[in-house]
Each structure stands twice: as C-alpha cells, then as structure tokens.
Coordinates of C-alpha atoms in Angstrom, one line a residue:
Chain A
M1 CA -10.6 31.6 70.1
K2 CA -8.5 32.9 67.1
L3 CA -6.4 29.8 67.1
L4 CA -9.6 27.6 67.2
R5 CA -11.0 29.5 64.3
Q6 CA -7.8 29.0 62.3
V7 CA -7.8 25.2 63.0
R8 CA -11.4 24.9 62.0
R9 CA -10.7 26.8 58.8
F10 CA -7.7 24.6 58.0
L11 CA -9.7 21.4 58.4
A12 CA -12.9 22.7 56.8
L13 CA -13.6 23.8 53.3
P14 CA -14.2 27.4 52.3
S15 CA -17.8 27.8 53.5
K16 CA -20.7 28.7 51.3
P17 CA -23.4 31.1 52.4
V18 CA -26.0 29.2 54.4
G19 CA -28.9 30.8 52.4
D20 CA -31.4 33.5 53.2
A21 CA -32.6 31.9 56.5
P22 CA -29.6 30.9 58.6
F23 CA -31.5 31.2 61.9
R24 CA -34.3 28.9 60.6
R25 CA -31.6 26.4 59.6
Q26 CA -30.2 26.7 63.1
T27 CA -33.6 26.0 64.6
E28 CA -34.1 22.9 62.4
A29 CA -30.6 21.7 63.2
W30 CA -31.1 22.0 67.0
R31 CA -34.3 20.0 66.7
E32 CA -32.4 17.3 64.9
A33 CA -29.7 17.5 67.5
W34 CA -32.2 17.2 70.3
A35 CA -33.8 14.1 68.6
I36 CA -30.3 12.5 68.7
V37 CA -30.0 13.3 72.5
R38 CA -33.4 11.8 73.2
A39 CA -32.6 8.7 71.2
Y40 CA -29.2 8.3 73.0
Y41 CA -30.8 8.2 76.4
L42 CA -33.5 5.8 75.3
I43 CA -30.9 3.4 73.9
H44 CA -28.7 4.0 77.0
L45 CA -31.6 2.7 79.1
L46 CA -31.7 -0.4 76.9
F47 CA -27.9 -0.9 77.3
A48 CA -28.1 -0.4 81.1
A49 CA -30.9 -3.0 81.3
Q50 CA -28.9 -5.4 79.2
A51 CA -25.9 -4.9 81.4
L52 CA -27.8 -6.4 84.4
S53 CA -26.5 -9.8 83.2
W54 CA -23.0 -8.7 84.1
I55 CA -23.9 -9.2 87.8
D56 CA -23.9 -13.0 87.3
R57 CA -20.2 -12.9 86.2
V58 CA -19.2 -11.1 89.4
R59 CA -20.8 -13.8 91.7
G60 CA -18.0 -15.7 93.5
S61 CA -15.4 -14.0 91.4
A62 CA -12.2 -12.2 92.3
P63 CA -11.9 -9.1 90.1
L64 CA -8.8 -6.8 90.1
L65 CA -10.9 -3.7 90.9
L66 CA -10.1 -0.6 88.8
W67 CA -9.8 2.7 90.6
P68 CA -13.5 3.9 90.1
V69 CA -14.8 0.7 91.8
G70 CA -12.0 0.3 94.3
W71 CA -14.5 1.2 97.1
M72 CA -16.3 -2.1 96.4
S73 CA -13.6 -4.1 98.2
L74 CA -14.7 -2.4 101.4
A75 CA -18.5 -2.8 100.9
G76 CA -18.4 -6.4 99.5
I77 CA -18.1 -6.9 95.7
E78 CA -21.3 -8.8 95.1
T79 CA -23.5 -6.4 97.1
S80 CA -21.8 -3.4 95.6
A81 CA -22.2 -4.8 92.1
I82 CA -26.0 -5.2 92.6
A83 CA -26.3 -1.7 94.1
V84 CA -24.3 -0.1 91.2
H85 CA -26.4 -1.9 88.6
I86 CA -29.7 -0.9 90.2
F87 CA -28.5 2.7 90.5
A88 CA -27.3 2.7 86.9
I89 CA -30.6 1.4 85.5
A90 CA -32.7 3.8 87.7
A91 CA -30.6 6.8 86.6
A92 CA -30.8 5.7 83.0
L93 CA -34.6 5.4 83.3
F94 CA -34.9 9.0 84.7
A95 CA -32.5 10.4 82.1
A96 CA -34.5 8.7 79.3
L97 CA -37.7 10.4 80.7
W98 CA -36.2 13.8 81.4
P99 CA -33.0 14.2 79.2
H100 CA -33.0 18.0 79.6
V101 CA -32.2 17.7 83.3
R102 CA -28.4 17.9 83.7
V103 CA -28.2 16.2 87.1
L104 CA -30.1 13.1 85.7
R105 CA -27.8 13.0 82.7
A106 CA -24.8 13.2 85.1
L107 CA -26.1 10.5 87.3
S108 CA -26.9 8.2 84.4
W109 CA -23.3 8.7 83.2
L110 CA -21.9 8.0 86.7
G111 CA -23.9 4.8 86.9
F112 CA -22.7 3.6 83.6
F113 CA -19.1 4.6 84.4
E114 CA -19.2 2.5 87.6
M115 CA -20.8 -0.4 85.8
L116 CA -18.2 -0.3 83.0
A117 CA -15.3 0.0 85.5
L118 CA -16.5 -3.1 87.2
R119 CA -16.9 -5.0 83.9
S120 CA -13.4 -3.9 83.0
S121 CA -11.9 -5.2 86.3
F122 CA -11.3 -8.7 85.0
G123 CA -7.9 -8.1 83.4
Y124 CA -9.0 -6.3 80.3
V125 CA -10.7 -2.9 79.8
S126 CA -13.9 -3.3 77.8
H127 CA -13.1 -0.6 75.3
G128 CA -16.0 -1.4 73.0
W129 CA -18.1 0.8 75.4
H130 CA -15.6 3.7 75.7
A131 CA -17.1 5.8 72.9
W132 CA -20.6 5.4 74.4
L133 CA -19.3 6.5 77.8
W134 CA -17.4 9.5 76.4
V135 CA -20.4 10.7 74.3
G136 CA -22.5 10.4 77.5
L137 CA -19.9 12.6 79.3
C138 CA -20.2 15.2 76.5
F139 CA -24.0 15.2 76.8
V140 CA -23.7 16.1 80.5
F141 CA -22.7 19.6 79.3
L142 CA -25.9 20.2 77.4
P143 CA -27.9 23.1 78.7
N144 CA -29.8 22.4 81.9
R145 CA -33.0 23.8 80.5
D146 CA -36.4 22.8 79.2
P147 CA -36.6 22.2 75.4
V148 CA -39.2 24.9 75.0
E149 CA -36.8 27.4 76.7
I150 CA -33.9 26.1 74.6
E151 CA -35.8 26.6 71.4
S152 CA -36.8 30.1 72.4
R153 CA -33.1 31.4 72.6
R154 CA -30.5 31.3 69.9
C155 CA -27.6 30.9 72.3
H156 CA -29.1 27.9 74.0
R157 CA -29.8 26.3 70.6
Q158 CA -26.2 27.0 69.7
S159 CA -25.0 25.3 73.0
V160 CA -26.9 22.1 72.1
L161 CA -25.3 22.1 68.6
I162 CA -21.8 22.6 70.0
V163 CA -22.2 19.7 72.4
V164 CA -23.5 17.4 69.8
W165 CA -20.7 18.4 67.5
L166 CA -18.2 17.7 70.2
A167 CA -19.7 14.2 70.6
Q168 CA -19.3 13.7 66.8
A169 CA -15.8 15.0 66.8
L170 CA -14.7 12.9 69.7
L171 CA -16.1 9.7 68.2
L172 CA -14.3 10.5 64.9
L173 CA -11.1 11.3 66.8
F174 CA -11.2 7.7 68.2
Y175 CA -11.3 6.3 64.6
S176 CA -8.5 8.7 63.5
L177 CA -6.4 7.6 66.5
T178 CA -6.9 3.9 65.4
G179 CA -5.9 4.8 61.9
G180 CA -3.0 6.9 63.0
W181 CA -1.5 4.0 65.2
K182 CA -1.8 1.7 62.2
L183 CA 0.3 4.2 60.2
V184 CA 2.9 4.5 63.0
G185 CA 2.9 0.7 63.4
A186 CA 3.3 0.2 59.7
A187 CA 6.2 2.7 59.6
V188 CA 8.0 0.9 62.4
Q189 CA 7.4 -2.6 60.9
A190 CA 8.4 -1.5 57.4
A191 CA 11.7 0.0 58.8
Q192 CA 12.4 -3.4 60.4
G193 CA 11.7 -5.2 57.2
E194 CA 8.6 -6.9 58.5
S195 CA 5.1 -7.2 57.1
H196 CA 2.9 -4.3 58.1
S197 CA -0.6 -2.9 57.8
F198 CA -0.1 -2.0 54.1
S199 CA 1.2 -5.4 53.1
P200 CA -1.1 -7.4 50.8
D201 CA -1.6 -10.1 53.5
A202 CA -2.2 -7.6 56.4
L203 CA -6.0 -8.2 56.4
A204 CA -5.5 -12.0 56.4
I205 CA -3.1 -11.8 59.3
Q206 CA -5.4 -9.6 61.3
I207 CA -8.4 -11.8 60.7
A208 CA -6.4 -15.0 61.6
R209 CA -5.1 -13.4 64.8
S210 CA -8.6 -12.3 65.8
L211 CA -10.1 -15.7 65.1
L212 CA -7.3 -17.7 66.7
M213 CA -7.6 -15.5 69.9
Q214 CA -11.3 -16.1 70.1
G215 CA -11.1 -19.8 69.1
S216 CA -13.9 -19.1 66.7
T217 CA -14.9 -18.7 63.0
S218 CA -16.6 -16.0 61.1
T219 CA -18.8 -15.7 58.0
F220 CA -16.2 -14.4 55.6
G221 CA -13.0 -14.8 57.7
A222 CA -11.8 -17.9 55.9
F223 CA -12.5 -16.4 52.5
F224 CA -10.4 -13.3 53.1
I225 CA -7.6 -15.3 54.6
E226 CA -7.5 -17.6 51.6
H227 CA -8.0 -14.7 49.0
Q228 CA -5.5 -12.2 50.4
L229 CA -5.4 -9.9 47.4
L230 CA -9.2 -9.6 47.3
G231 CA -9.2 -8.3 50.8
W232 CA -6.2 -5.9 50.4
P233 CA -8.1 -3.0 48.8
F234 CA -10.8 -3.3 51.5
Y235 CA -8.2 -3.0 54.3
L236 CA -6.5 0.0 52.7
L237 CA -9.9 1.6 52.3
A238 CA -10.7 0.9 56.0
I239 CA -7.4 2.5 57.1
Y240 CA -8.2 5.6 55.0
I241 CA -11.7 5.8 56.4
E242 CA -10.4 5.6 60.0
L243 CA -7.4 7.9 59.5
F244 CA -9.3 10.8 58.0
A245 CA -12.5 10.4 60.1
F246 CA -11.7 13.4 62.3
V247 CA -11.5 15.8 59.3
V248 CA -15.2 14.8 58.6
A249 CA -16.3 16.6 61.8
F250 CA -15.4 19.8 59.9
R251 CA -17.0 18.8 56.6
P252 CA -20.8 18.5 57.0
A253 CA -21.3 17.6 53.3
I254 CA -19.9 14.1 53.9
Q255 CA -20.9 13.4 57.4
R256 CA -23.8 11.1 56.4
F257 CA -21.7 9.4 53.8
W258 CA -18.9 8.8 56.3
G259 CA -21.4 7.5 58.9
I260 CA -22.6 5.0 56.3
C261 CA -18.9 4.0 55.5
L262 CA -18.2 3.5 59.2
S263 CA -21.3 1.4 59.7
V264 CA -20.4 -0.8 56.7
F265 CA -16.8 -1.0 58.2
H266 CA -18.3 -2.3 61.5
I267 CA -20.5 -4.9 59.7
F268 CA -17.4 -6.0 57.7
I269 CA -15.4 -6.3 61.0
F270 CA -18.2 -8.5 62.4
L271 CA -18.4 -10.7 59.4
T272 CA -14.6 -11.2 59.2
F273 CA -13.0 -10.6 62.6
H274 CA -16.1 -11.8 64.5
L275 CA -15.8 -8.7 66.7
D276 CA -19.0 -6.9 67.6
F277 CA -18.8 -3.2 68.4
L278 CA -22.5 -2.8 68.9
S279 CA -22.5 0.4 70.9
Q280 CA -20.1 2.0 68.6
F281 CA -22.1 1.0 65.6
V282 CA -25.3 2.4 67.2
L283 CA -23.4 5.7 68.0
V284 CA -22.2 6.1 64.4
A285 CA -25.8 5.7 63.1
L286 CA -27.2 8.0 65.8
L287 CA -24.7 10.8 65.3
F288 CA -24.2 10.8 61.6
F289 CA -27.2 9.3 59.7
R290 CA -29.3 12.3 60.7
S291 CA -26.4 14.7 61.4
P292 CA -27.8 18.1 62.3
F293 CA -24.9 19.7 60.4
A294 CA -25.3 17.8 57.2
P295 CA -27.0 19.5 54.2
Q296 CA -30.6 18.5 53.9
H297 CA -30.1 17.2 50.4
W298 CA -27.3 15.1 49.0
N299 CA -25.1 17.1 46.7
W300 CA -22.6 14.9 45.0
R301 CA -20.4 17.7 43.8
D302 CA -20.0 19.2 47.3
M303 CA -19.4 15.7 48.7
L304 CA -16.6 15.0 46.2
R305 CA -15.0 18.3 47.1
A306 CA -15.1 17.5 50.8
V307 CA -13.6 13.9 50.6
P308 CA -10.3 14.1 52.5
L309 CA -7.2 13.9 50.3
F310 CA -8.9 13.1 47.1
G311 CA -11.2 16.1 47.3
A312 CA -8.1 18.3 47.7
I313 CA -6.6 16.9 44.5
R314 CA -9.8 17.5 42.7
R315 CA -10.1 21.0 44.0
R316 CA -6.5 21.8 43.0
R317 CA -7.0 20.4 39.5
G318 CA -10.2 22.4 39.2
S319 CA -8.4 25.6 40.1
A320 CA -5.5 24.8 37.8
M321 CA -7.8 24.3 34.9
A322 CA -9.6 27.6 35.7
Chain B
M1 CA -18.8 35.1 78.3
Q2 CA -21.7 33.4 76.6
A3 CA -22.3 29.8 77.6
Y4 CA -21.8 28.6 74.0
R5 CA -18.4 30.3 73.8
R6 CA -17.3 28.5 76.9
L7 CA -18.5 25.2 75.4
K8 CA -16.4 25.9 72.3
I9 CA -13.3 26.2 74.4
L10 CA -14.4 23.1 76.4
A11 CA -14.7 21.2 73.1
A12 CA -11.2 22.2 72.0
V13 CA -9.8 21.2 75.4
V14 CA -11.5 17.8 75.4
L15 CA -10.4 17.0 71.8
C16 CA -6.8 18.1 72.3
G17 CA -6.6 16.7 75.8
Y18 CA -7.9 13.3 74.7
A19 CA -5.5 13.1 71.7
V20 CA -2.5 14.0 73.9
A21 CA -3.6 11.5 76.6
A22 CA -4.0 8.7 74.1
V23 CA -0.5 9.2 72.9
A24 CA 0.8 9.4 76.5
V25 CA -1.1 6.2 77.5
K26 CA 0.4 4.3 74.5
A27 CA 3.9 5.6 75.2
A28 CA 3.8 5.0 79.0
F29 CA 1.8 1.8 79.2
R30 CA 2.9 -0.2 76.1
H31 CA 1.1 -3.4 77.0
E32 CA -2.0 -2.2 78.8
R33 CA -2.8 0.5 76.2
E34 CA -5.4 2.0 78.6
V35 CA -5.8 3.8 81.9
F36 CA -9.5 3.6 82.5
P37 CA -11.4 5.4 81.0
L38 CA -8.6 6.6 78.7
F39 CA -7.7 4.4 75.8
S40 CA -5.0 4.8 73.2
W41 CA -7.2 3.4 70.5
S42 CA -4.3 1.3 69.2
L43 CA -6.2 -1.6 67.7
Y44 CA -4.6 -4.0 65.3
S45 CA -1.8 -1.4 64.7
T46 CA 0.7 -4.0 63.6
A47 CA 0.4 -7.0 61.3
P48 CA 3.2 -9.4 62.2
R49 CA 3.5 -12.6 60.3
E50 CA 5.5 -14.1 63.1
E51 CA 3.8 -13.9 66.5
A52 CA 5.3 -14.5 69.9
D53 CA 3.0 -14.6 72.9
Y54 CA 2.0 -16.5 76.0
G55 CA -0.5 -19.3 75.9
L56 CA -2.4 -21.2 78.5
R57 CA -2.3 -24.9 77.9
I58 CA -4.8 -27.1 79.8
M59 CA -3.5 -30.5 80.8
E60 CA -6.3 -31.7 83.1
V61 CA -9.8 -30.5 83.9
G62 CA -11.7 -31.9 86.9
G63 CA -9.4 -34.8 87.3
G64 CA -9.6 -35.9 83.6
A65 CA -6.4 -35.6 81.6
L66 CA -6.7 -34.0 78.1
N67 CA -4.8 -35.9 75.5
P68 CA -3.5 -33.9 73.7
P69 CA -3.5 -30.9 76.0
L70 CA -5.5 -27.9 74.6
F71 CA -4.8 -24.3 74.4
V72 CA -7.5 -22.4 76.3
E73 CA -8.7 -20.7 73.0
D74 CA -9.6 -24.2 71.8
A75 CA -11.1 -25.4 75.0
K76 CA -14.4 -23.4 74.8
T77 CA -16.4 -26.5 75.5
F78 CA -15.0 -26.5 79.1
F79 CA -15.4 -22.8 79.6
P80 CA -18.1 -21.6 77.3
Y81 CA -18.9 -18.4 79.2
V82 CA -15.4 -17.1 79.3
K83 CA -14.8 -13.7 77.6
Q84 CA -11.9 -14.7 75.4
A85 CA -10.4 -11.2 75.1
Q86 CA -10.3 -10.9 78.9
L87 CA -8.8 -14.3 79.3
I88 CA -6.1 -13.9 76.7
A89 CA -5.1 -10.5 78.1
S90 CA -4.9 -12.1 81.6
V91 CA -2.7 -14.9 80.2
Q92 CA -0.3 -12.3 78.6
F93 CA -0.1 -10.3 81.9
L94 CA 0.5 -13.5 83.9
G95 CA 3.2 -14.7 81.4
R96 CA 5.0 -11.4 81.6
A97 CA 4.8 -11.3 85.4
L98 CA 6.2 -14.9 85.6
D99 CA 9.1 -14.0 83.2
S100 CA 10.0 -10.9 85.0
G101 CA 9.7 -12.6 88.4
N102 CA 7.1 -10.1 89.7
T103 CA 5.6 -12.3 92.4
E104 CA 3.0 -9.7 93.4
A105 CA 1.7 -9.4 89.8
V106 CA 1.8 -13.2 89.5
K107 CA -0.3 -13.6 92.5
R108 CA -2.9 -11.1 91.3
Y109 CA -3.2 -12.4 87.7
R110 CA -3.2 -16.0 88.8
H111 CA -5.9 -15.3 91.3
L112 CA -8.0 -13.5 88.6
L113 CA -7.4 -16.3 86.1
E114 CA -8.2 -19.1 88.4
R115 CA -11.0 -17.5 90.4
H116 CA -12.8 -15.9 87.4
H117 CA -11.9 -17.5 84.1
L118 CA -11.1 -21.1 85.0
R119 CA -13.7 -21.7 87.7
G120 CA -16.7 -24.0 87.7
R121 CA -15.0 -27.2 86.3
G122 CA -13.1 -28.5 89.4
A123 CA -9.4 -28.5 89.6
V124 CA -7.6 -27.4 86.4
H125 CA -4.0 -28.4 85.8
Y126 CA -2.4 -26.0 83.3
E127 CA 0.8 -24.6 81.9
I128 CA 1.7 -21.0 81.0
V129 CA 3.9 -21.3 77.8
R130 CA 5.8 -19.1 75.5
R131 CA 4.8 -19.7 71.9
R132 CA 6.2 -18.7 68.5
Y133 CA 4.2 -19.2 65.4
N134 CA 3.3 -17.9 61.9
T135 CA -0.2 -16.6 62.3
L136 CA -1.5 -17.8 58.9
A137 CA 0.2 -21.2 59.2
R138 CA -1.3 -21.7 62.7
W139 CA -4.7 -20.7 61.4
S140 CA -4.6 -23.1 58.5
S141 CA -2.8 -26.1 60.0
G142 CA -2.5 -25.4 63.8
E143 CA 1.3 -25.4 63.4
I144 CA 3.2 -23.8 66.3
K145 CA 6.9 -23.4 65.7
S146 CA 8.0 -23.5 69.3
V147 CA 6.5 -23.9 72.8
S148 CA 8.4 -23.6 76.0
T149 CA 6.9 -23.9 79.5
V150 CA 7.2 -20.9 81.7
A151 CA 5.2 -22.4 84.7
T152 CA 3.0 -25.4 85.5
L153 CA 0.1 -24.4 87.8
S154 CA -3.1 -25.8 89.2
T155 CA -6.3 -24.3 90.5
D156 CA -7.4 -25.4 94.0
E157 CA -11.1 -25.7 93.2
A158 CA -12.9 -28.8 94.3
A159 CA -14.7 -30.9 91.7
P160 CA -18.2 -29.6 91.0

C-alpha cells in the first residue's frame, strides 16, 4: 500500500484541501460515478443489439476459432453463434435494468466476451472493442449492493469510485501504450536512418497506408497527404496526448479537458484515416466528460499546472521566480 | 481488510499486469500483436516510407478474367461486405506461411480466406504476391516498385 501511495504521489500533483465538506463531495462523486455505470450498461445493450448483425457473417463461413469460442466447433458454429448472441443480448438487457447486481454484470460481460471472440475469429482480432470489454470487466467488481445501500455507507461509495477510477486509468493506459510504442518505433527507425513517427511526413504516410489498406478515401485524408507540413504539428500533438494519457488518471483537474482532446483525436482519425473507433469514442465521453473526480468548475490555472510535461516546466519556473 | 482497500490493490495489479502483458505480447508475437483479449496497443508505431508486404491479386472472378488484375483492396465492387482489416491481415498471415513453408498454417489461412472473405462470387483465381512500394507514391500514382508471385491459387466455389 505504501508503494502504491508513492506511485500515486509521483504521478499526481501536491493535493489541495478538498474543502470543508469532503464527505459531501464523495457523495456527489459517487452519484456521478453511478450515472456513468448506468449509462455504460444502457449503451452496452445498444451495442449488443447492433452486434446481432454479426451472425450473418458467420453463416456458411469457416472461422479460425479463438480459444474462448473453441467449444463452438463441437456444438456447430452457426447454432452456437445464434445461441451466444441471444445470451449476450438477454444478459445485456438484464444488466441495463439492474446494473447493481454483480451476477448480471458478469453475465453481460461473458456474453460480450464470447461475441467478440467469435467476431475476432476471422484472422484479425477486433481491437476496436477491447477497451469496452475491459471496462466491462472492471465494472464486474463494483459492489453487489442496492444503490440505496451503497449511498448509505462511505466504504461502499468509495468502492464504486475506485472501480470507476480503475476503468478510467485502464482506458488511459491503452492510449499511453499506443503512444509509447510510437516512441519505441521512432527510436528504432531513427537509429536505422529511416523515416519515423516524428518525421514531417509521418502523418501523410500513416494516412496513405490506412487508406490504401482499406481501398477507400476520407474527408481530409488527401489534404493532409498533400500538405504534409500542415499535418505534422497535429500528429506530434496526437502522440503527446496519447503518451501522457495515463498521467491524467492522477490529475483530476485536466480529466475533462483530456477527454475532449481524445474525442477530437478520434474524430480527426475518422476524418483522415477513415477508421472508426466508435466504442472507444463513447467510452472516452462517458468516463471523462462528467468525470466524478474532476473539479466541479473549470479552473484554468489548476489545469495549466496539471498538464503533463508543460505543467512541470511552468511549476518549476514559478518556484524559481518565488 | 475493507473491500475498498482490496479494490485498490486489485486496481494496481490490473494496471501493472496489463502493461507487462502488453509488452510481453508485443515481444513474443511480433506479427499478431495480440493474444485475445490482450492487445499490445501497438498501432501505427512505425512510419516507413518504403513498405514491403504481401498482396492478394485477383486474376479471375466467377469465370471472368480481370484485365488488368486487381489487388483485393481495389476490388471492393466484387466483395463489398469484406472487412478489409481482417482480409489484409489474413493475406499477410498466408503470405508468411507460404514463404516459411508452414503447410498447416497455409491450409488454415487459405481456408479462412477462401471460405470467408472471397466467397459468394463463384471461383476466384488469385495470386499471393510479395510487394515493395513507396507508400506515398503508391497512394498518388498507384506505382508499385516490385511484385513477385509467391503462389497462384483458386477457390473451389461453384458459380453463384
């Protein structure tokens, strides 16, 4: 626990007193967190219903079944696929109705896990849904209690907040991993004298690769391929936003702002790369636009202090001047 | 121990465990990048100007020859419902399996490609090729520096 505290203090900023009513703030925060959980399961139901169309792709097909759906080869793929989808949508429906019941949350996760495993059994794992799946797994660990009971006890409210924070941190970790691999890839490519993620034409190359692979076009893809220098700052900014995302889990002052940045980032990806990360976009909005840990009012000074890297420079300058 | 203290430890274990697993997945499975449901999150990590990959070039669909032959990315009119990312990934796996002489993997990926991605249009006569190209030049002019055939294959589907 001591080590965890030290890590948290290293990544977070020196904390300010919460005010004269910390427990009232905790109650408000838990209500916001619970609203996120309820919304997650309603949207989950929508996604599960949409996924029914995946059944058609399985008909008469020959998937390379991944381990979670390996049993389908014994029971018949088409019949099993229909059964899994019906199970998943029924479990999602019950979880949307009673999100406080742990067994329903677990079953809805299991249904989606099976559905996603089947969908990923065609030579390529559908990683656009990974974050949704992992956040669902985190939510299984929410207290198995009625909301009235949760609200009545501080330790239950705290449990809800920790689980929602874990979901946020895990999602942000995924972005940081993506940014980190870009850094590693750039270092390797630069050492070999090749173009890399920090080259002025990196964004143009990535957009062209994506569009060539899909055999498609995008709204602004051609523009950024032809005007490489205009896209360069956007790409550097995108790497920065990805790389330092995990730190934001420990800095509530900028959680909403980072959520907005990540949403804009996904819109930009769609308009240029023609890649749609719908579930991830929804998750970002859900977990960060009304983050239960964010201050209730925007405070630009606190936000600037909390911005990774640049905030530290600003803080150091401030203390040097003092 | 209070439940929320246990949850704090769980949170730390999940976050550290996932980060370690992501690195391990990337290191151990260079091409696959994922062991479901773990993913390395290595997306667009490199930006090579020169690309070398495998391509699927369609020569004939349902008895009709294509002149000139089309790479599958450009043949969406024949296979409009195909998920391109899945198809391209399968082509890369098949190409690597053919090059390494892994007959078991060739059988599996060919089966997937032909029974899932290339179905519904009758017999498809196609080639798996090795390609080298400059990404930006191919995007602007379609230029591919070199193409060499790895294998010529056909699906056995009857005409629709």
